[in-house]
JSON list of C-alpha atoms in Angstrom, two decimals:
[
{"chain": "A", "resi": 1, "resn": "HIS", "atom": "CA", "xyz": [228.24, 54.84, 144.84]},
{"chain": "A", "resi": 2, "resn": "PRO", "atom": "CA", "xyz": [227.55, 51.80, 143.08]},
{"chain": "A", "resi": 3, "resn": "ILE", "atom": "CA", "xyz": [229.55, 49.79, 143.95]},
{"chain": "A", "resi": 4, "resn": "ALA", "atom": "CA", "xyz": [229.03, 50.06, 147.84]},
{"chain": "A", "resi": 5, "resn": "GLU", "atom": "CA", "xyz": [225.19, 49.96, 146.72]},
{"chain": "A", "resi": 6, "resn": "LEU", "atom": "CA", "xyz": [225.81, 46.19, 145.11]},
{"chain": "A", "resi": 7, "resn": "LYS", "atom": "CA", "xyz": [227.46, 45.09, 148.28]},
{"chain": "A", "resi": 8, "resn": "HIS", "atom": "CA", "xyz": [224.52, 46.79, 150.46]},
{"chain": "A", "resi": 9, "resn": "TRP", "atom": "CA", "xyz": [222.17, 45.24, 148.03]},
{"chain": "A", "resi": 10, "resn": "TRP", "atom": "CA", "xyz": [223.73, 41.51, 148.17]},
{"chain": "A", "resi": 11, "resn": "TRP", "atom": "CA", "xyz": [223.59, 42.20, 152.00]},
{"chain": "A", "resi": 12, "resn": "ARG", "atom": "CA", "xyz": [220.47, 42.62, 152.02]},
{"chain": "A", "resi": 13, "resn": "ARG", "atom": "CA", "xyz": [219.88, 39.34, 150.20]},
{"chain": "A", "resi": 14, "resn": "THR", "atom": "CA", "xyz": [222.10, 36.60, 152.22]},
{"chain": "A", "resi": 15, "resn": "LEU", "atom": "CA", "xyz": [221.31, 38.13, 155.92]},
{"chain": "A", "resi": 16, "resn": "ARG", "atom": "CA", "xyz": [219.72, 35.56, 158.29]},
{"chain": "A", "resi": 17, "resn": "ASN", "atom": "CA", "xyz": [220.32, 37.35, 161.65]},
{"chain": "A", "resi": 18, "resn": "ARG", "atom": "CA", "xyz": [217.78, 39.80, 161.02]},
{"chain": "A", "resi": 19, "resn": "GLU", "atom": "CA", "xyz": [218.03, 40.27, 165.37]},
{"chain": "A", "resi": 20, "resn": "VAL", "atom": "CA", "xyz": [221.36, 40.90, 165.19]},
{"chain": "A", "resi": 21, "resn": "THR", "atom": "CA", "xyz": [222.48, 43.83, 167.56]},
{"chain": "A", "resi": 22, "resn": "ILE", "atom": "CA", "xyz": [224.85, 46.21, 166.64]},
{"chain": "A", "resi": 23, "resn": "ILE", "atom": "CA", "xyz": [226.83, 48.69, 168.86]},
{"chain": "A", "resi": 24, "resn": "SER", "atom": "CA", "xyz": [228.29, 51.69, 167.03]},
{"chain": "A", "resi": 25, "resn": "GLU", "atom": "CA", "xyz": [229.78, 54.72, 168.40]},
{"chain": "A", "resi": 26, "resn": "ASN", "atom": "CA", "xyz": [228.26, 56.93, 165.70]},
{"chain": "A", "resi": 27, "resn": "CYS", "atom": "CA", "xyz": [226.86, 56.13, 162.14]},
{"chain": "A", "resi": 28, "resn": "TRP", "atom": "CA", "xyz": [227.51, 53.02, 161.31]},
{"chain": "A", "resi": 29, "resn": "GLY", "atom": "CA", "xyz": [225.06, 50.51, 162.70]},
{"chain": "A", "resi": 30, "resn": "GLY", "atom": "CA", "xyz": [221.57, 52.94, 161.73]},
{"chain": "A", "resi": 31, "resn": "PHE", "atom": "CA", "xyz": [223.86, 52.51, 158.23]},
{"chain": "A", "resi": 32, "resn": "MET", "atom": "CA", "xyz": [224.01, 48.77, 158.36]},
{"chain": "A", "resi": 33, "resn": "CYS", "atom": "CA", "xyz": [219.56, 48.70, 159.42]},
{"chain": "A", "resi": 34, "resn": "GLN", "atom": "CA", "xyz": [218.99, 50.33, 156.94]},
{"chain": "A", "resi": 35, "resn": "PHE", "atom": "CA", "xyz": [221.33, 48.59, 153.59]},
{"chain": "A", "resi": 36, "resn": "THR", "atom": "CA", "xyz": [220.11, 46.02, 155.14]},
{"chain": "A", "resi": 37, "resn": "GLY", "atom": "CA", "xyz": [215.64, 46.63, 155.99]},
{"chain": "A", "resi": 38, "resn": "MET", "atom": "CA", "xyz": [217.03, 45.63, 159.34]},
{"chain": "A", "resi": 39, "resn": "ARG", "atom": "CA", "xyz": [214.49, 47.14, 162.11]},
{"chain": "A", "resi": 40, "resn": "TYR", "atom": "CA", "xyz": [217.17, 49.23, 164.88]},
{"chain": "A", "resi": 41, "resn": "ASN", "atom": "CA", "xyz": [217.77, 46.06, 167.55]},
{"chain": "A", "resi": 42, "resn": "SER", "atom": "CA", "xyz": [220.29, 48.52, 169.67]},
{"chain": "A", "resi": 43, "resn": "PRO", "atom": "CA", "xyz": [220.08, 52.02, 171.02]},
{"chain": "A", "resi": 44, "resn": "PHE", "atom": "CA", "xyz": [223.18, 53.42, 169.15]},
{"chain": "A", "resi": 45, "resn": "VAL", "atom": "CA", "xyz": [221.48, 54.91, 166.60]},
{"chain": "A", "resi": 46, "resn": "GLY", "atom": "CA", "xyz": [222.05, 58.87, 165.23]},
{"chain": "A", "resi": 47, "resn": "LEU", "atom": "CA", "xyz": [224.25, 59.54, 167.72]},
{"chain": "A", "resi": 48, "resn": "LEU", "atom": "CA", "xyz": [228.26, 60.03, 168.82]},
{"chain": "A", "resi": 49, "resn": "VAL", "atom": "CA", "xyz": [229.57, 58.61, 171.78]},
{"chain": "A", "resi": 50, "resn": "PRO", "atom": "CA", "xyz": [233.95, 59.87, 171.98]},
{"chain": "A", "resi": 51, "resn": "ALA", "atom": "CA", "xyz": [235.43, 57.24, 171.59]},
{"chain": "A", "resi": 52, "resn": "PRO", "atom": "CA", "xyz": [237.16, 57.91, 175.60]},
{"chain": "A", "resi": 53, "resn": "ASP", "atom": "CA", "xyz": [233.54, 56.81, 176.57]},
{"chain": "A", "resi": 54, "resn": "TYR", "atom": "CA", "xyz": [232.43, 54.51, 173.86]},
{"chain": "A", "resi": 55, "resn": "ILE", "atom": "CA", "xyz": [235.63, 52.07, 174.96]},
{"chain": "A", "resi": 56, "resn": "LYS", "atom": "CA", "xyz": [234.06, 52.43, 179.08]},
{"chain": "A", "resi": 57, "resn": "ILE", "atom": "CA", "xyz": [230.63, 51.49, 178.20]},
{"chain": "A", "resi": 58, "resn": "LEU", "atom": "CA", "xyz": [231.70, 48.45, 175.80]},
{"chain": "A", "resi": 59, "resn": "ARG", "atom": "CA", "xyz": [233.62, 46.82, 179.40]},
{"chain": "A", "resi": 60, "resn": "SER", "atom": "CA", "xyz": [230.13, 46.91, 181.27]},
{"chain": "A", "resi": 61, "resn": "LEU", "atom": "CA", "xyz": [227.62, 47.26, 178.29]},
{"chain": "A", "resi": 62, "resn": "ARG", "atom": "CA", "xyz": [224.83, 46.51, 180.38]},
{"chain": "A", "resi": 63, "resn": "GLU", "atom": "CA", "xyz": [224.72, 48.22, 183.01]},
{"chain": "A", "resi": 64, "resn": "TYR", "atom": "CA", "xyz": [225.14, 51.43, 180.64]},
{"chain": "A", "resi": 65, "resn": "VAL", "atom": "CA", "xyz": [222.26, 50.68, 178.04]},
{"chain": "A", "resi": 66, "resn": "GLU", "atom": "CA", "xyz": [219.91, 50.49, 181.42]},
{"chain": "A", "resi": 67, "resn": "GLY", "atom": "CA", "xyz": [222.09, 53.60, 182.45]},
{"chain": "A", "resi": 68, "resn": "THR", "atom": "CA", "xyz": [219.76, 56.88, 183.16]},
{"chain": "A", "resi": 69, "resn": "LEU", "atom": "CA", "xyz": [220.16, 59.83, 181.23]},
{"chain": "A", "resi": 70, "resn": "HIS", "atom": "CA", "xyz": [220.18, 63.58, 181.71]},
{"chain": "A", "resi": 71, "resn": "GLU", "atom": "CA", "xyz": [221.25, 66.24, 179.33]},
{"chain": "A", "resi": 72, "resn": "ILE", "atom": "CA", "xyz": [223.72, 68.83, 179.66]},
{"chain": "A", "resi": 73, "resn": "ALA", "atom": "CA", "xyz": [224.71, 72.30, 177.94]},
{"chain": "A", "resi": 74, "resn": "TRP", "atom": "CA", "xyz": [227.74, 72.56, 175.48]},
{"chain": "A", "resi": 75, "resn": "GLU", "atom": "CA", "xyz": [229.52, 74.46, 178.05]},
{"chain": "A", "resi": 76, "resn": "GLN", "atom": "CA", "xyz": [230.17, 71.44, 180.45]},
{"chain": "A", "resi": 77, "resn": "SER", "atom": "CA", "xyz": [230.99, 68.85, 177.44]},
{"chain": "A", "resi": 78, "resn": "ARG", "atom": "CA", "xyz": [234.07, 67.43, 178.81]},
{"chain": "A", "resi": 79, "resn": "TYR", "atom": "CA", "xyz": [234.41, 68.10, 174.98]},
{"chain": "A", "resi": 80, "resn": "ALA", "atom": "CA", "xyz": [233.08, 71.34, 173.84]},
{"chain": "A", "resi": 81, "resn": "GLU", "atom": "CA", "xyz": [235.89, 72.56, 172.26]},
{"chain": "A", "resi": 82, "resn": "ASN", "atom": "CA", "xyz": [235.90, 69.82, 169.54]},
{"chain": "A", "resi": 83, "resn": "LEU", "atom": "CA", "xyz": [232.51, 70.52, 169.52]},
{"chain": "A", "resi": 84, "resn": "LYS", "atom": "CA", "xyz": [232.99, 74.11, 168.18]},
{"chain": "A", "resi": 85, "resn": "HIS", "atom": "CA", "xyz": [233.41, 73.10, 164.69]},
{"chain": "A", "resi": 86, "resn": "PHE", "atom": "CA", "xyz": [229.54, 72.02, 164.22]},
{"chain": "A", "resi": 87, "resn": "LYS", "atom": "CA", "xyz": [227.04, 74.66, 162.50]},
{"chain": "A", "resi": 88, "resn": "PHE", "atom": "CA", "xyz": [224.45, 73.88, 165.51]},
{"chain": "A", "resi": 89, "resn": "ARG", "atom": "CA", "xyz": [224.19, 72.62, 168.22]},
{"chain": "A", "resi": 90, "resn": "PHE", "atom": "CA", "xyz": [222.67, 68.79, 168.90]},
{"chain": "A", "resi": 91, "resn": "PRO", "atom": "CA", "xyz": [220.95, 67.78, 172.16]},
{"chain": "A", "resi": 92, "resn": "LEU", "atom": "CA", "xyz": [224.50, 65.95, 174.73]},
{"chain": "A", "resi": 93, "resn": "ALA", "atom": "CA", "xyz": [223.74, 63.68, 177.64]},
{"chain": "A", "resi": 94, "resn": "VAL", "atom": "CA", "xyz": [225.35, 61.94, 180.15]},
{"chain": "A", "resi": 95, "resn": "LEU", "atom": "CA", "xyz": [224.46, 58.11, 180.65]},
{"chain": "A", "resi": 96, "resn": "THR", "atom": "CA", "xyz": [225.37, 57.81, 184.52]},
{"chain": "A", "resi": 97, "resn": "PRO", "atom": "CA", "xyz": [225.44, 53.32, 184.70]},
{"chain": "A", "resi": 98, "resn": "THR", "atom": "CA", "xyz": [223.16, 51.52, 187.14]},
{"chain": "A", "resi": 99, "resn": "ASN", "atom": "CA", "xyz": [225.97, 49.54, 188.59]},
{"chain": "A", "resi": 100, "resn": "GLY", "atom": "CA", "xyz": [228.00, 53.11, 189.81]},
{"chain": "A", "resi": 101, "resn": "GLY", "atom": "CA", "xyz": [230.28, 53.24, 187.21]},
{"chain": "A", "resi": 102, "resn": "GLU", "atom": "CA", "xyz": [231.70, 56.57, 185.46]},
{"chain": "A", "resi": 103, "resn": "PRO", "atom": "CA", "xyz": [228.91, 58.73, 183.81]},
{"chain": "A", "resi": 104, "resn": "VAL", "atom": "CA", "xyz": [229.90, 58.78, 179.84]},
{"chain": "A", "resi": 105, "resn": "GLU", "atom": "CA", "xyz": [229.07, 60.88, 177.39]},
{"chain": "A", "resi": 106, "resn": "ILE", "atom": "CA", "xyz": [225.78, 61.14, 174.62]},
{"chain": "A", "resi": 107, "resn": "HIS", "atom": "CA", "xyz": [225.64, 63.24, 171.56]},
{"chain": "A", "resi": 108, "resn": "PHE", "atom": "CA", "xyz": [222.41, 62.65, 169.92]},
{"chain": "A", "resi": 109, "resn": "ARG", "atom": "CA", "xyz": [224.11, 64.15, 166.83]},
{"chain": "A", "resi": 110, "resn": "HIS", "atom": "CA", "xyz": [220.87, 64.13, 164.27]},
{"chain": "A", "resi": 111, "resn": "GLY", "atom": "CA", "xyz": [219.06, 65.47, 167.60]},
{"chain": "A", "resi": 112, "resn": "THR", "atom": "CA", "xyz": [216.50, 68.19, 167.89]},
{"chain": "A", "resi": 113, "resn": "SER", "atom": "CA", "xyz": [215.60, 67.37, 171.27]},
{"chain": "A", "resi": 114, "resn": "PHE", "atom": "CA", "xyz": [216.84, 65.43, 173.75]},
{"chain": "A", "resi": 115, "resn": "GLU", "atom": "CA", "xyz": [213.42, 64.48, 175.26]},
{"chain": "A", "resi": 116, "resn": "GLU", "atom": "CA", "xyz": [212.83, 62.72, 171.89]},
{"chain": "A", "resi": 117, "resn": "GLU", "atom": "CA", "xyz": [216.37, 61.27, 171.85]},
{"chain": "A", "resi": 118, "resn": "ALA", "atom": "CA", "xyz": [215.96, 59.89, 175.40]},
{"chain": "A", "resi": 119, "resn": "ALA", "atom": "CA", "xyz": [212.61, 58.22, 174.76]},
{"chain": "A", "resi": 120, "resn": "LYS", "atom": "CA", "xyz": [213.95, 56.11, 171.33]},
{"chain": "A", "resi": 121, "resn": "TRP", "atom": "CA", "xyz": [217.65, 55.56, 173.89]},
{"chain": "A", "resi": 122, "resn": "TYR", "atom": "CA", "xyz": [214.94, 53.80, 176.47]},
{"chain": "A", "resi": 123, "resn": "ARG", "atom": "CA", "xyz": [212.47, 52.11, 173.98]},
{"chain": "A", "resi": 124, "resn": "ARG", "atom": "CA", "xyz": [215.80, 51.16, 171.74]},
{"chain": "A", "resi": 125, "resn": "ALA", "atom": "CA", "xyz": [217.78, 49.81, 174.89]},
{"chain": "A", "resi": 126, "resn": "LYS", "atom": "CA", "xyz": [215.11, 47.38, 175.81]},
{"chain": "A", "resi": 127, "resn": "ARG", "atom": "CA", "xyz": [215.66, 45.21, 172.22]},
{"chain": "A", "resi": 128, "resn": "VAL", "atom": "CA", "xyz": [219.72, 44.37, 172.23]},
{"chain": "A", "resi": 129, "resn": "ASN", "atom": "CA", "xyz": [220.50, 41.62, 172.07]},
{"chain": "A", "resi": 130, "resn": "TYR", "atom": "CA", "xyz": [223.53, 41.38, 173.70]},
{"chain": "A", "resi": 131, "resn": "ASP", "atom": "CA", "xyz": [224.09, 37.25, 172.83]},
{"chain": "A", "resi": 132, "resn": "ASN", "atom": "CA", "xyz": [224.09, 38.27, 169.37]},
{"chain": "A", "resi": 133, "resn": "ILE", "atom": "CA", "xyz": [225.75, 41.42, 168.76]},
{"chain": "A", "resi": 134, "resn": "ILE", "atom": "CA", "xyz": [228.41, 43.46, 166.47]},
{"chain": "A", "resi": 135, "resn": "VAL", "atom": "CA", "xyz": [230.76, 45.41, 167.98]},
{"chain": "A", "resi": 136, "resn": "LYS", "atom": "CA", "xyz": [232.37, 48.36, 165.42]},
{"chain": "A", "resi": 137, "resn": "LEU", "atom": "CA", "xyz": [235.00, 50.88, 166.49]},
{"chain": "A", "resi": 138, "resn": "ALA", "atom": "CA", "xyz": [236.31, 53.89, 163.73]},
{"chain": "A", "resi": 139, "resn": "GLU", "atom": "CA", "xyz": [239.99, 55.23, 163.91]},
{"chain": "A", "resi": 140, "resn": "ARG", "atom": "CA", "xyz": [238.23, 58.79, 164.45]},
{"chain": "A", "resi": 141, "resn": "ASN", "atom": "CA", "xyz": [236.33, 61.05, 167.11]},
{"chain": "A", "resi": 142, "resn": "GLU", "atom": "CA", "xyz": [239.07, 60.79, 169.97]},
{"chain": "A", "resi": 143, "resn": "CYS", "atom": "CA", "xyz": [240.18, 57.35, 168.92]},
{"chain": "A", "resi": 144, "resn": "THR", "atom": "CA", "xyz": [243.92, 57.05, 169.56]},
{"chain": "A", "resi": 145, "resn": "PRO", "atom": "CA", "xyz": [246.04, 53.74, 169.29]},
{"chain": "A", "resi": 146, "resn": "LYS", "atom": "CA", "xyz": [244.68, 53.54, 172.71]},
{"chain": "A", "resi": 147, "resn": "GLU", "atom": "CA", "xyz": [240.97, 52.43, 172.38]},
{"chain": "A", "resi": 148, "resn": "ILE", "atom": "CA", "xyz": [241.76, 50.98, 169.62]},
{"chain": "A", "resi": 149, "resn": "ALA", "atom": "CA", "xyz": [244.44, 48.27, 171.81]},
{"chain": "A", "resi": 150, "resn": "GLU", "atom": "CA", "xyz": [241.51, 48.11, 174.25]},
{"chain": "A", "resi": 151, "resn": "PHE", "atom": "CA", "xyz": [239.07, 47.54, 171.73]},
{"chain": "A", "resi": 152, "resn": "ASP", "atom": "CA", "xyz": [241.20, 44.24, 170.40]},
{"chain": "A", "resi": 153, "resn": "ALA", "atom": "CA", "xyz": [241.10, 43.51, 173.99]},
{"chain": "A", "resi": 154, "resn": "LEU", "atom": "CA", "xyz": [237.24, 43.30, 174.95]},
{"chain": "A", "resi": 155, "resn": "ASP", "atom": "CA", "xyz": [235.07, 39.83, 175.00]},
{"chain": "A", "resi": 156, "resn": "TYR", "atom": "CA", "xyz": [233.22, 40.14, 172.16]},
{"chain": "A", "resi": 157, "resn": "PRO", "atom": "CA", "xyz": [232.51, 36.79, 169.69]},
{"chain": "A", "resi": 158, "resn": "SER", "atom": "CA", "xyz": [231.97, 40.02, 166.75]},
{"chain": "A", "resi": 159, "resn": "LYS", "atom": "CA", "xyz": [234.01, 43.23, 166.68]},
{"chain": "A", "resi": 160, "resn": "VAL", "atom": "CA", "xyz": [235.52, 45.80, 164.00]},
{"chain": "A", "resi": 161, "resn": "CYS", "atom": "CA", "xyz": [237.75, 48.59, 163.62]},
{"chain": "A", "resi": 162, "resn": "PHE", "atom": "CA", "xyz": [237.88, 50.47, 161.17]},
{"chain": "A", "resi": 163, "resn": "THR", "atom": "CA", "xyz": [241.48, 51.56, 160.74]},
{"chain": "A", "resi": 164, "resn": "VAL", "atom": "CA", "xyz": [243.07, 54.71, 158.44]},
{"chain": "A", "resi": 165, "resn": "ASN", "atom": "CA", "xyz": [246.36, 53.19, 159.57]},
{"chain": "A", "resi": 166, "resn": "LYS", "atom": "CA", "xyz": [247.68, 49.75, 159.62]},
{"chain": "A", "resi": 167, "resn": "TYR", "atom": "CA", "xyz": [246.92, 47.80, 163.03]},
{"chain": "A", "resi": 168, "resn": "ASP", "atom": "CA", "xyz": [248.37, 44.49, 163.74]},
{"chain": "A", "resi": 169, "resn": "TYR", "atom": "CA", "xyz": [245.31, 43.75, 166.04]},
{"chain": "A", "resi": 170, "resn": "PRO", "atom": "CA", "xyz": [242.40, 40.50, 164.91]},
{"chain": "A", "resi": 171, "resn": "SER", "atom": "CA", "xyz": [239.79, 43.14, 165.04]},
{"chain": "A", "resi": 172, "resn": "THR", "atom": "CA", "xyz": [240.70, 45.97, 162.29]},
{"chain": "A", "resi": 173, "resn": "ARG", "atom": "CA", "xyz": [240.61, 46.55, 158.89]},
{"chain": "A", "resi": 174, "resn": "GLN", "atom": "CA", "xyz": [241.92, 49.31, 156.90]},
{"chain": "A", "resi": 175, "resn": "ILE", "atom": "CA", "xyz": [240.10, 50.95, 154.08]},
{"chain": "A", "resi": 176, "resn": "LYS", "atom": "CA", "xyz": [242.68, 52.75, 152.04]},
{"chain": "A", "resi": 177, "resn": "VAL", "atom": "CA", "xyz": [240.31, 55.53, 150.99]},
{"chain": "A", "resi": 178, "resn": "ALA", "atom": "CA", "xyz": [242.82, 58.69, 149.77]},
{"chain": "A", "resi": 179, "resn": "ASN", "atom": "CA", "xyz": [240.73, 60.88, 152.42]},
{"chain": "A", "resi": 180, "resn": "TYR", "atom": "CA", "xyz": [241.41, 58.89, 154.83]},
{"chain": "A", "resi": 181, "resn": "ARG", "atom": "CA", "xyz": [244.99, 59.51, 155.06]},
{"chain": "A", "resi": 182, "resn": "ARG", "atom": "CA", "xyz": [244.44, 63.63, 154.53]},
{"chain": "A", "resi": 183, "resn": "ARG", "atom": "CA", "xyz": [242.13, 64.08, 156.92]},
{"chain": "A", "resi": 184, "resn": "GLY", "atom": "CA", "xyz": [243.85, 61.64, 158.93]},
{"chain": "A", "resi": 185, "resn": "ALA", "atom": "CA", "xyz": [240.58, 60.37, 160.34]},
{"chain": "A", "resi": 186, "resn": "VAL", "atom": "CA", "xyz": [238.11, 57.83, 159.25]},
{"chain": "A", "resi": 187, "resn": "TYR", "atom": "CA", "xyz": [234.19, 59.18, 157.57]},
{"chain": "A", "resi": 188, "resn": "ASN", "atom": "CA", "xyz": [231.23, 57.87, 155.91]},
{"chain": "A", "resi": 189, "resn": "GLU", "atom": "CA", "xyz": [233.13, 54.38, 156.59]},
{"chain": "A", "resi": 190, "resn": "TRP", "atom": "CA", "xyz": [229.52, 53.33, 155.70]},
{"chain": "A", "resi": 191, "resn": "LYS", "atom": "CA", "xyz": [230.52, 53.65, 152.93]},
{"chain": "A", "resi": 192, "resn": "TYR", "atom": "CA", "xyz": [233.27, 52.49, 152.44]},
{"chain": "A", "resi": 193, "resn": "CYS", "atom": "CA", "xyz": [233.75, 50.03, 154.22]},
{"chain": "A", "resi": 194, "resn": "GLY", "atom": "CA", "xyz": [232.29, 47.29, 152.42]},
{"chain": "A", "resi": 195, "resn": "SER", "atom": "CA", "xyz": [235.62, 46.74, 150.56]},
{"chain": "A", "resi": 196, "resn": "VAL", "atom": "CA", "xyz": [236.76, 45.00, 153.68]},
{"chain": "A", "resi": 197, "resn": "TYR", "atom": "CA", "xyz": [233.39, 43.80, 155.74]},
{"chain": "A", "resi": 198, "resn": "ASN", "atom": "CA", "xyz": [230.97, 41.82, 154.49]},
{"chain": "A", "resi": 199, "resn": "PHE", "atom": "CA", "xyz": [228.60, 42.96, 156.85]},
{"chain": "A", "resi": 200, "resn": "ALA", "atom": "CA", "xyz": [226.46, 40.58, 156.74]},
{"chain": "A", "resi": 201, "resn": "LYS", "atom": "CA", "xyz": [227.98, 37.57, 156.68]},
{"chain": "A", "resi": 202, "resn": "GLU", "atom": "CA", "xyz": [229.33, 38.27, 159.92]},
{"chain": "A", "resi": 203, "resn": "ALA", "atom": "CA", "xyz": [226.41, 38.56, 161.21]},
{"chain": "A", "resi": 204, "resn": "ASN", "atom": "CA", "xyz": [225.38, 35.21, 159.91]},
{"chain": "A", "resi": 205, "resn": "ARG", "atom": "CA", "xyz": [228.75, 33.40, 162.19]},
{"chain": "A", "resi": 206, "resn": "LEU", "atom": "CA", "xyz": [226.80, 34.41, 165.13]},
{"chain": "A", "resi": 207, "resn": "ILE", "atom": "CA", "xyz": [224.03, 32.81, 163.96]},
{"chain": "A", "resi": 208, "resn": "GLU", "atom": "CA", "xyz": [225.60, 29.50, 162.54]},
{"chain": "A", "resi": 209, "resn": "ASN", "atom": "CA", "xyz": [228.09, 29.34, 165.01]},
{"chain": "A", "resi": 210, "resn": "ARG", "atom": "CA", "xyz": [224.93, 28.35, 168.11]},
{"chain": "A", "resi": 211, "resn": "GLU", "atom": "CA", "xyz": [223.73, 25.91, 165.31]}
]
């Protein structure tokens, strides 16, 4: 979309905080890096994390990021029923945190090999800057009002939740796209979020607050 492309170009031109870590439950973070020419400073790229599991990760982020991945079969997934509509089987994993907390599922949506995706995860996990983080959620992938409320209550200096419905939380941004209403879920938010969210401005704010 021409307007979206113009916004992405402006983000690329104005972004000063190029070391920001993006934590996202789906591909949004990867697209933000691609639009602005940043490297992936986070392992949350090219994957999908169901919202209930994602909230658990955010509550103990470092322990999960530094945790251990183990491959699982599709039949072992707690979300097996919801995975049936996918046309091909991508790698699934269980992520066990270092603090002995509850394991969560990571779905490598765009991967073909668990070994390759695990290697990317461990490599990018070392780049996470826990003092320079944007955290994002969207109203999709098992995300209910419960997860949205829990997300808003989390203690992160920069967080945003893109929603179909209107919520009275500081972190939520409603994207008014007709297809969202028909589907009942956000999708391709990387394309439409520019109407309610300025990624470069928000990333720059994280370092401006320290200057």
